[in-house]
Structure formats: structure tokens, C-alpha cells
């Protein structure tokens, strides 16, 4: 038997994305965004309203980075979601994290988050079905601690996911199958 639930952002897991930009004064700004995905292999779509300081920065600088939040930094990741860059100018400094300047886009790379997509701003879309930032991924970097034989091992990233039903964070670490291969066993 099934039970009806309240309508919410009901897709689980939702990524916990750290979107980083530079403010007007060159300081680092980071926001927590759960509503984001890949629109194509090299295109990021982030469902963000124009009222976010991050969106203003993206439009001004033409660039941003997207890092996957990890379980080791869940407190900092959550802080970036509960504190507004419009209200707190030293938000990033308060986190205790560090950043490096991207070599290719005008945006910071947060050193403590192990996987980062460096993006050029393409456009901002706003219509009756949503709004958001579209960016072209021009470089992907990973900390050596999450690599095995030079390849990314997602089990080592310790990425976290957001649960919109209970507002919890969950660690995503265990590989359970082989995409585009396991289902072939049922093919006739």
C-alpha cells in the first residue's frame, strides 16, 4: 500500500553543490545549491534566482566553479546555505576554508572540496518553469587523494546528497553496479 506525501523537491538524492565566485572586491563567495545538474556533458544548469549574491557575481565576472560537497566538510557546506552573501561579506572567511584562483576562469577553487568544475557563464534563463545559470565546463580538477591510478574514484570523494523530505545530508560512497552494463543481462 502507498501513502500520499506532501509535494516537495522530491527527487533524491539531490546534489550538494558549492558554487564559488568572486565578489566585487575580489573576496571569495560560496553558496550551497541543491538544485543543479548537468544539462549536457559540458554544460551545468543551476536553478538559482537573481537575488542570490552568487548570481550577481557570476553575471559580473562571467565565471564560477562548482564543487561537490563532501562529508568531511558538511558543517561548512551547510553554512554556505544558511548564510547569505548579500548579508555577510566575509562569509567565506568565517568558514575557515581556503581557495586558489582558477588558472582558466575568473573564479575561485575551494581547496578542501575534492572535485571541482570550472565554468564559463553562458546565460541566465528565467521563464515560467524555472530560472537559472547555464555554464560551460571548461576544466575539471580533482584532489590527488580521490584518484586511483590517475582516475577519479567517486567512493573516495565522500560526496554528500540532500534529502528534501527530511532536510538531511547523506554520504554517497558505495559503488553498487556498472552503468550501461548490468542491465544487459536482461536484454533478449
PDB file of N, CA, C and O in Angstrom, residues 19 84 96:
ATOM      1  N   UNK A  19      28.866  26.499  -5.091  1.00  0.00           N
ATOM      2  CA  UNK A  19      29.060  27.391  -6.228  1.00  0.00           C
ATOM      3  C   UNK A  19      29.887  28.577  -5.738  1.00  0.00           C
ATOM      4  O   UNK A  19      29.455  29.321  -4.855  1.00  0.00           O
ATOM      5  N   UNK A  84      23.709  34.234   3.987  1.00  0.00           N
ATOM      6  CA  UNK A  84      23.602  34.910   2.688  1.00  0.00           C
ATOM      7  C   UNK A  84      24.810  35.802   2.429  1.00  0.00           C
ATOM      8  O   UNK A  84      25.208  36.586   3.294  1.00  0.00           O
ATOM      9  N   UNK A  96      36.551  29.151   7.443  1.00  0.00           N
ATOM     10  CA  UNK A  96      37.864  28.577   7.729  1.00  0.00           C
ATOM     11  C   UNK A  96      38.463  27.816   6.553  1.00  0.00           C
ATOM     12  O   UNK A  96      39.574  27.289   6.655  1.00  0.00           O
TER      13      UNK A  96
END
